[in-house]
Amino acid sequence: MRTQRLILAAIEQDLKAAGMPPLAWYDVLWELVRTEDGRLRPFEIEERTLLAQHNLSRLLDRMEEAGLVRREILPEDGRGRWVLVTGEGRAMRARLWTVYAAAIERHLGAKVEDAVAATLADGLERLVRGT
Amino acid sequence: MRTQRLILAAIEQDLKAAGMPPLAWYDVLWELVRTEDGRLRPFEIEERTLLAQHNLSRLLDRMEEAGLVRREILPEDGRGRWVLVTGEGRAMRARLWTVYAAAIERHLGAKVEDAVAATLADGLERLVRGT
DNA sequence: GTTTTATATATGCAATTGCATTCAGTTCGA
DNA sequence: TCGAACTGAATGCAATTGCATATATAAAAC
């Protein structure tokens, strides 16, 4: 808990210092960009990012407001929406990544050897999966 | 990040389900209880819990309101306060712990063997210290 | 078919957090 | 010894989050 809080705070700090939006924005953009056609349903983003539903709904409001994504109703199911990345959204993700990657390297990569990192990743993964 | 979020959410969930206050309350109470005379300066709690200053200030408001701690001005430095645990605070910490301990066991202990946990703890510690 | 139940998303409102600033008191330097 | 600089804590206000509920639609049950 302590480690995560410290490192997350440090990374968010770096993003803010670079005038970038918070990490959650990156997470959403990334999930969208890595799909075939740059779009997902909100509930899919929800699952992938672990954001709470109402929380994501409002994050999408802000991102739409900022021109990074666009929402469209989908014909086959009137309840749902598509969330599409815009070009601006893709550009923002790329810019975010340069800062984010540097932050990861600084606050994580530079601190432990790859072997330790791999062991950590493995152990943490087990924790989630339950052995 | 994912592991931490999932496990923390699960634990907070257990606390809430038991009608208990959030984990941060426990952290503060614990830091107080483990001292010799059950009192600390706000900035000391801050360091130990990683809570932000203004944030802690308000958390203490709530905890004082709930009768778990008490604030006193300290004579030797007019700027500072003492934060003291009350008997109620100690009782609450003990009750919190029964739920918290069970949650830890359920969401952590039951999921990995001790050896893995030890390796994890070591690796995470290194991350903070920088090797 | 019409009522129930379930799913997907949004929203009103209260609680919490973040940020900048304020306030009070201490220390330091000329 | 007086004002600048600093430290510890609190606070006003905006942004975010949590919680419950609303809205809209679809699927299932009768």
Coordinates of C-alpha atoms (C1' of nucleotides) in Angstrom, one line a residue:
Chain A
M1 CA 0.0 0.0 0.0
R2 CA 2.7 2.4 0.9
T3 CA 4.8 1.7 -2.1
Q4 CA 1.9 2.1 -4.4
R5 CA 0.8 5.3 -2.9
L6 CA 4.3 6.8 -3.1
I7 CA 4.9 5.7 -6.6
L8 CA 1.5 6.7 -8.0
A9 CA 1.8 10.1 -6.3
A10 CA 5.2 10.6 -7.8
I11 CA 4.0 9.7 -11.3
E12 CA 0.9 11.8 -11.1
Q13 CA 3.1 14.6 -9.9
D14 CA 5.3 14.3 -13.0
L15 CA 2.2 14.4 -15.2
K16 CA 0.9 17.4 -13.6
A17 CA 4.2 19.2 -13.7
A18 CA 4.2 18.6 -17.5
G19 CA 0.8 20.1 -17.7
M20 CA -0.9 16.8 -18.6
P21 CA -4.2 15.3 -17.4
P22 CA -4.2 12.6 -14.7
L23 CA -3.3 9.0 -15.3
A24 CA -6.9 7.9 -15.6
W25 CA -7.1 9.8 -18.8
Y26 CA -4.2 7.8 -20.2
D27 CA -5.7 4.5 -19.1
V28 CA -8.9 5.3 -21.0
L29 CA -7.2 6.6 -24.1
W30 CA -4.9 3.6 -24.1
E31 CA -7.7 1.1 -23.9
L32 CA -9.4 2.8 -26.8
V33 CA -6.3 3.2 -29.0
R34 CA -5.3 -0.4 -28.6
T35 CA -8.5 -1.7 -30.1
E36 CA -9.0 -2.4 -33.7
D37 CA -11.2 0.6 -34.5
G38 CA -10.6 2.9 -31.7
R39 CA -13.9 2.4 -29.9
L40 CA -15.3 0.7 -26.9
R41 CA -18.5 0.6 -24.9
P42 CA -18.3 2.3 -21.6
F43 CA -18.8 -0.9 -19.7
E44 CA -15.8 -2.4 -21.5
I45 CA -13.6 0.5 -20.5
E46 CA -15.0 0.0 -17.0
E47 CA -13.8 -3.6 -16.8
R48 CA -10.4 -2.8 -18.2
T49 CA -9.6 0.2 -16.1
L50 CA -11.4 -0.7 -12.9
L51 CA -13.1 2.6 -12.8
A52 CA -16.5 2.8 -11.2
Q53 CA -19.4 3.2 -13.6
H54 CA -20.6 6.6 -12.5
N55 CA -17.0 7.7 -12.2
L56 CA -16.2 6.7 -15.7
S57 CA -19.3 8.3 -17.0
R58 CA -18.1 11.7 -15.7
L59 CA -14.6 11.1 -16.8
L60 CA -15.9 10.6 -20.3
D61 CA -17.8 13.9 -19.9
R62 CA -14.6 15.7 -19.2
M63 CA -12.7 13.9 -22.0
E64 CA -15.4 14.6 -24.5
E65 CA -15.4 18.2 -23.4
A66 CA -11.7 18.3 -24.0
G67 CA -12.2 16.8 -27.5
L68 CA -10.4 13.6 -26.8
V69 CA -13.3 11.2 -27.2
R70 CA -16.7 11.3 -28.7
R71 CA -19.8 9.4 -27.7
E72 CA -22.3 7.9 -30.2
I73 CA -25.5 6.0 -29.6
L74 CA -25.3 2.6 -31.1
P75 CA -28.2 1.4 -33.3
E76 CA -28.4 -2.2 -32.2
D77 CA -28.9 -1.5 -28.6
G78 CA -30.5 1.8 -27.6
R79 CA -29.1 1.7 -24.1
G80 CA -25.5 1.6 -25.1
R81 CA -23.1 4.1 -26.5
W82 CA -19.9 3.9 -28.4
V83 CA -16.9 5.8 -27.1
L84 CA -14.5 6.7 -29.9
V85 CA -11.1 8.3 -29.7
T86 CA -10.6 11.3 -31.8
G87 CA -7.4 12.2 -33.6
E88 CA -6.8 14.7 -30.8
G89 CA -7.3 11.9 -28.3
R90 CA -4.6 9.8 -30.1
A91 CA -2.2 12.7 -30.1
M92 CA -2.8 13.3 -26.5
R93 CA -2.2 9.7 -25.6
A94 CA 1.1 9.8 -27.5
R95 CA 2.2 13.0 -25.6
L96 CA 1.1 11.6 -22.3
W97 CA 3.1 8.5 -23.0
T98 CA 6.4 10.3 -23.4
V99 CA 5.9 11.8 -20.0
Y100 CA 4.4 8.7 -18.4
A101 CA 7.2 6.4 -19.8
A102 CA 9.8 8.7 -18.4
A103 CA 8.1 8.7 -15.0
I104 CA 7.9 5.0 -15.0
E105 CA 11.5 4.7 -15.7
R106 CA 12.4 7.2 -13.1
H107 CA 10.3 6.0 -10.3
L108 CA 10.3 2.2 -11.0
G109 CA 12.8 1.2 -13.6
A110 CA 15.7 3.0 -12.1
K111 CA 15.0 1.6 -8.7
V112 CA 15.0 -2.1 -9.2
E113 CA 16.7 -4.6 -11.5
D114 CA 14.6 -6.3 -14.1
A115 CA 14.7 -9.6 -12.2
V116 CA 13.3 -8.1 -9.1
A117 CA 10.6 -6.4 -11.1
A118 CA 9.7 -9.6 -12.8
T119 CA 9.4 -11.4 -9.5
L120 CA 7.2 -8.6 -8.2
A121 CA 4.9 -8.6 -11.2
D122 CA 4.5 -12.3 -10.8
G123 CA 3.8 -12.2 -7.1
L124 CA 1.3 -9.4 -7.6
E125 CA -0.4 -11.2 -10.3
R126 CA -0.8 -14.2 -8.1
L127 CA -2.4 -12.1 -5.5
V128 CA -5.1 -11.0 -7.8
R129 CA -5.7 -14.4 -9.3
G130 CA -5.5 -16.2 -5.9
T131 CA -2.3 -18.2 -6.3
Chain B
M1 CA -1.5 -0.7 -9.5
R2 CA -4.3 -3.0 -10.4
T3 CA -3.5 -5.4 -7.6
Q4 CA -3.4 -2.7 -5.1
R5 CA -6.6 -1.1 -6.3
L6 CA -8.5 -4.4 -6.2
I7 CA -7.3 -5.4 -2.8
L8 CA -7.7 -2.0 -1.2
A9 CA -11.2 -1.8 -2.6
A10 CA -12.0 -5.2 -1.3
I11 CA -10.8 -4.4 2.2
E12 CA -12.6 -1.0 2.3
Q13 CA -15.6 -2.9 1.2
D14 CA -15.4 -5.3 4.1
L15 CA -14.9 -2.4 6.6
K16 CA -17.9 -0.6 5.2
A17 CA -20.0 -3.8 5.3
A18 CA -19.2 -4.1 9.0
G19 CA -20.3 -0.5 9.6
M20 CA -16.8 0.7 10.3
P21 CA -15.0 3.9 9.2
P22 CA -12.5 3.8 6.3
L23 CA -9.0 2.4 6.6
A24 CA -7.4 5.9 7.0
W25 CA -9.1 6.1 10.4
Y26 CA -7.4 2.9 11.4
D27 CA -4.0 4.1 10.2
V28 CA -4.2 7.2 12.3
L29 CA -5.5 5.4 15.4
W30 CA -2.9 2.7 15.1
E31 CA 0.0 5.3 14.9
L32 CA -1.4 6.9 18.0
V33 CA -2.0 3.7 20.0
R34 CA 1.5 2.4 19.3
T35 CA 3.2 5.3 20.8
E36 CA 4.2 5.4 24.5
D37 CA 1.6 7.9 25.6
G38 CA -1.0 7.8 22.9
R39 CA -0.3 11.1 21.3
L40 CA 1.5 12.6 18.3
R41 CA 1.8 15.9 16.5
P42 CA -0.2 16.1 13.3
F43 CA 2.9 16.4 11.2
E44 CA 4.2 13.2 12.7
I45 CA 1.0 11.4 11.8
E46 CA 1.3 12.9 8.4
E47 CA 4.8 11.4 7.8
R48 CA 3.8 8.0 9.1
T49 CA 0.5 7.7 7.2
L50 CA 1.4 9.6 4.0
L51 CA -1.7 11.6 4.3
A52 CA -1.6 15.1 2.9
Q53 CA -1.5 17.9 5.5
H54 CA -4.8 19.5 4.8
N55 CA -6.3 16.1 4.3
L56 CA -5.2 14.9 7.7
S57 CA -6.4 18.1 9.3
R58 CA -9.9 17.4 8.2
L59 CA -9.7 13.7 9.0
L60 CA -8.8 14.7 12.5
D61 CA -11.8 17.0 12.5
R62 CA -14.0 14.1 11.8
M63 CA -12.3 11.8 14.2
E64 CA -12.5 14.4 16.9
E65 CA -16.2 14.9 16.1
A66 CA -16.6 11.1 16.5
G67 CA -14.9 11.3 19.9
L68 CA -11.9 9.1 18.9
V69 CA -9.2 11.7 19.3
R70 CA -8.8 15.0 21.0
R71 CA -6.6 17.9 20.1
E72 CA -4.7 20.0 22.6
I73 CA -2.4 23.0 22.0
L74 CA 1.0 22.3 23.2
P75 CA 2.6 24.9 25.5
E76 CA 6.2 24.8 24.2
D77 CA 5.3 25.6 20.6
G78 CA 2.2 27.6 20.1
R79 CA 1.9 26.6 16.5
G80 CA 1.6 22.9 17.2
R81 CA -1.1 20.6 18.6
W82 CA -1.1 17.3 20.3
V83 CA -3.5 14.7 19.0
L84 CA -4.4 12.2 21.7
V85 CA -6.4 9.0 21.4
T86 CA -9.3 8.7 23.7
G87 CA -10.5 5.5 25.3
E88 CA -13.2 5.4 22.7
G89 CA -10.5 5.7 20.1
R90 CA -8.6 2.7 21.5
A91 CA -11.8 0.7 21.6
M92 CA -12.6 1.6 18.0
R93 CA -9.1 0.6 16.8
A94 CA -9.5 -2.7 18.5
R95 CA -12.8 -3.3 16.8
L96 CA -11.5 -2.1 13.5
W97 CA -8.7 -4.5 13.8
T98 CA -10.8 -7.6 14.1
V99 CA -12.5 -6.7 10.8
Y100 CA -9.3 -5.5 9.2
A101 CA -7.3 -8.5 10.2
A102 CA -10.0 -10.8 8.8
A103 CA -10.0 -8.8 5.6
I104 CA -6.3 -9.0 5.2
E105 CA -6.4 -12.7 5.7
R106 CA -9.2 -13.2 3.3
H107 CA -7.9 -11.0 0.5
L108 CA -4.1 -11.5 1.0
G109 CA -3.2 -14.3 3.3
A110 CA -5.5 -16.8 1.7
K111 CA -4.2 -16.0 -1.7
V112 CA -0.4 -16.5 -1.5
E113 CA 1.9 -18.6 0.5
D114 CA 4.1 -16.9 3.1
A115 CA 7.2 -17.2 1.0
V116 CA 5.7 -15.3 -1.9
A117 CA 4.4 -12.7 0.4
A118 CA 7.8 -12.2 1.9
T119 CA 9.4 -11.9 -1.5
L120 CA 6.7 -9.4 -2.4
A121 CA 7.3 -7.3 0.7
D122 CA 11.0 -7.3 0.1
G123 CA 10.7 -6.2 -3.6
L124 CA 8.2 -3.5 -2.7
E125 CA 10.4 -2.2 0.0
R126 CA 13.3 -2.0 -2.4
L127 CA 11.2 0.0 -4.8
V128 CA 10.6 2.6 -2.2
R129 CA 14.1 2.7 -0.9
G130 CA 15.6 2.6 -4.4
T131 CA 17.2 -0.8 -4.4
Chain C
dG1 C1' -49.1 -8.8 -25.0
dT2 C1' -48.1 -6.9 -20.7
dT3 C1' -45.8 -7.0 -16.5
dT4 C1' -41.5 -8.1 -14.2
dT5 C1' -36.6 -8.2 -14.2
dA6 C1' -32.1 -7.1 -15.9
dT7 C1' -28.7 -4.2 -18.3
dA8 C1' -26.4 0.2 -19.8
dT9 C1' -25.6 4.7 -18.8
dA10 C1' -26.5 9.2 -16.6
dT11 C1' -27.3 12.4 -12.7
dG12 C1' -28.5 14.8 -8.1
dC13 C1' -26.5 15.4 -3.9
dA14 C1' -23.4 14.7 -0.1
dA15 C1' -18.7 13.6 1.3
dT16 C1' -13.9 13.8 0.3
dT17 C1' -9.9 15.6 -1.9
dG18 C1' -6.7 19.0 -3.9
dC19 C1' -5.0 23.5 -4.2
dA20 C1' -3.8 27.8 -2.7
dT21 C1' -4.0 30.7 0.8
dT22 C1' -4.4 32.2 5.6
dC23 C1' -3.3 32.3 10.3
dA24 C1' -0.4 31.9 14.2
dG25 C1' 3.8 31.4 16.1
dT26 C1' 8.9 30.7 15.8
dT27 C1' 13.6 31.6 14.2
dC28 C1' 17.0 34.0 11.9
dG29 C1' 19.7 37.9 10.2
dA30 C1' 21.2 42.6 10.0
Chain D
dT1 C1' 15.1 44.2 18.1
dC2 C1' 12.6 44.4 14.3
dG3 C1' 11.3 42.6 10.0
dA4 C1' 11.9 38.8 6.7
dA5 C1' 11.7 33.9 6.2
dC6 C1' 10.1 29.6 7.8
dT7 C1' 7.1 26.1 10.2
dG8 C1' 2.8 23.8 11.8
dA9 C1' -1.9 23.7 11.2
dA10 C1' -6.4 25.3 9.4
dT11 C1' -9.7 26.9 5.9
dG12 C1' -12.3 28.7 1.5
dC13 C1' -13.3 27.1 -2.7
dA14 C1' -13.3 24.1 -6.8
dA15 C1' -12.8 19.4 -8.6
dT16 C1' -13.5 14.7 -7.9
dT17 C1' -15.6 10.7 -5.9
dG18 C1' -19.2 7.8 -3.7
dC19 C1' -23.9 6.5 -3.3
dA20 C1' -28.3 6.1 -4.4
dT21 C1' -31.5 6.7 -7.8
dA22 C1' -33.2 7.9 -12.4
dT23 C1' -33.8 7.0 -17.3
dA24 C1' -34.0 4.3 -21.1
dT25 C1' -34.0 0.1 -23.3
dA26 C1' -33.9 -4.9 -23.7
dA27 C1' -34.9 -9.6 -22.3
dA28 C1' -37.7 -12.8 -19.7
dA29 C1' -41.7 -14.5 -17.5
dC30 C1' -46.4 -15.1 -17.2

